Amino acid sequence: LSSVAVITTLALATYNASDISCVYDASASSATRNLLGSFGAYWAALLLYFFGFSAWFIPIILFSAVRIMLFNLTWKRELDRLL
C-alpha cells in the first residue's frame, strides 16, 4: 500500500501535459518526462482526467491508511480526530 502511495505521488509530482498518454497524443513528442516513464505518464493522466486536482487526495488517503495500519490505530479514532 505504501508503494502505491509513493508511485502515485511521484507520478503526479512529475506529470507533464506533453507526455504521451491516453489523454494526450504526442506522436511528435520526444522522450517521456515523467520520472516513472510511460507508466507514470499514463497513471497521472488518468488520475488527473478523472479526479482533477483532487487526485492529490489519493496519495494523502493512502499514506494515512498506511500510518493507521503501521501504528495499529483505529479508523474511528483517527476520523474523530480529524473531524
GROMACS .gro file of C-alpha atoms in nm:
model
   83
    1LEU     CA    1   0.000   0.000   0.000
    2SER     CA    2   0.283   0.236   0.079
    3SER     CA    3   0.448   0.163  -0.256
    4VAL     CA    4   0.124   0.253  -0.436
    5ALA     CA    5   0.117   0.580  -0.242
    6VAL     CA    6   0.477   0.660  -0.334
    7ILE     CA    7   0.425   0.567  -0.700
    8THR     CA    8   0.110   0.779  -0.720
    9THR     CA    9   0.285   1.074  -0.558
   10LEU     CA   10   0.584   1.052  -0.792
   11ALA     CA   11   0.362   1.014  -1.098
   12LEU     CA   12   0.153   1.319  -1.004
   13ALA     CA   13   0.451   1.530  -0.899
   14THR     CA   14   0.638   1.472  -1.226
   15TYR     CA   15   0.331   1.494  -1.452
   16ASN     CA   16   0.387   1.676  -1.777
   17ALA     CA   17   0.096   1.752  -2.006
   18SER     CA   18   0.306   1.692  -2.316
   19ASP     CA   19   0.386   1.330  -2.225
   20ILE     CA   20   0.224   1.058  -2.434
   21SER     CA   21  -0.078   0.918  -2.252
   22CYS     CA   22  -0.434   0.808  -2.315
   23VAL     CA   23  -0.548   1.170  -2.276
   24TYR     CA   24  -0.285   1.344  -2.489
   25ASP     CA   25  -0.137   1.205  -2.809
   26ALA     CA   26   0.206   1.344  -2.865
   27SER     CA   27   0.328   1.148  -3.163
   28ALA     CA   28   0.590   1.413  -3.241
   29SER     CA   29   0.695   1.443  -2.878
   30SER     CA   30   1.034   1.338  -2.752
   31ALA     CA   31   1.101   1.116  -2.451
   32THR     CA   32   0.859   1.095  -2.162
   33ARG     CA   33   0.942   1.348  -1.893
   34ASN     CA   34   0.763   1.167  -1.613
   35LEU     CA   35   1.001   1.021  -1.356
   36LEU     CA   36   0.826   0.682  -1.377
   37GLY     CA   37   0.831   0.674  -1.756
   38SER     CA   38   0.529   0.594  -1.968
   39PHE     CA   39   0.355   0.411  -1.681
   40GLY     CA   40   0.377   0.722  -1.466
   41ALA     CA   41   0.256   0.940  -1.750
   42TYR     CA   42  -0.048   0.720  -1.811
   43TRP     CA   43  -0.123   0.681  -1.439
   44ALA     CA   44  -0.100   1.054  -1.367
   45ALA     CA   45  -0.302   1.145  -1.677
   46LEU     CA   46  -0.581   0.903  -1.583
   47LEU     CA   47  -0.596   1.027  -1.225
   48LEU     CA   48  -0.597   1.391  -1.329
   49TYR     CA   49  -0.851   1.326  -1.604
   50PHE     CA   50  -1.100   1.152  -1.374
   51PHE     CA   51  -1.039   1.340  -1.049
   52GLY     CA   52  -0.876   1.667  -1.146
   53PHE     CA   53  -0.675   1.846  -0.880
   54SER     CA   54  -0.843   1.636  -0.613
   55ALA     CA   55  -0.633   1.340  -0.738
   56TRP     CA   56  -0.378   1.467  -0.488
   57PHE     CA   57  -0.607   1.341  -0.211
   58ILE     CA   58  -0.548   0.981  -0.324
   59PRO     CA   59  -0.187   0.962  -0.203
   60ILE     CA   60  -0.283   1.150   0.114
   61ILE     CA   61  -0.553   0.894   0.188
   62LEU     CA   62  -0.316   0.608   0.106
   63PHE     CA   63  -0.042   0.744   0.332
   64SER     CA   64  -0.299   0.792   0.609
   65ALA     CA   65  -0.412   0.432   0.571
   66VAL     CA   66  -0.050   0.314   0.590
   67ARG     CA   67   0.001   0.521   0.905
   68ILE     CA   68  -0.311   0.376   1.066
   69MET     CA   69  -0.207   0.020   0.987
   70LEU     CA   70   0.158   0.071   1.077
   71PHE     CA   71   0.089   0.214   1.422
   72ASN     CA   72  -0.212  -0.010   1.488
   73LEU     CA   73  -0.451   0.283   1.524
   74THR     CA   74  -0.828   0.264   1.494
   75TRP     CA   75  -1.006   0.421   1.199
   76LYS     CA   76  -1.279   0.564   1.422
   77ARG     CA   77  -1.030   0.741   1.649
   78GLU     CA   78  -0.845   0.894   1.353
   79LEU     CA   79  -1.167   1.011   1.186
   80ASP     CA   80  -1.288   1.162   1.513
   81ARG     CA   81  -0.954   1.338   1.550
   82LEU     CA   82  -0.980   1.486   1.201
   83LEU     CA   83  -1.338   1.600   1.240
   0.00000   0.00000   0.00000
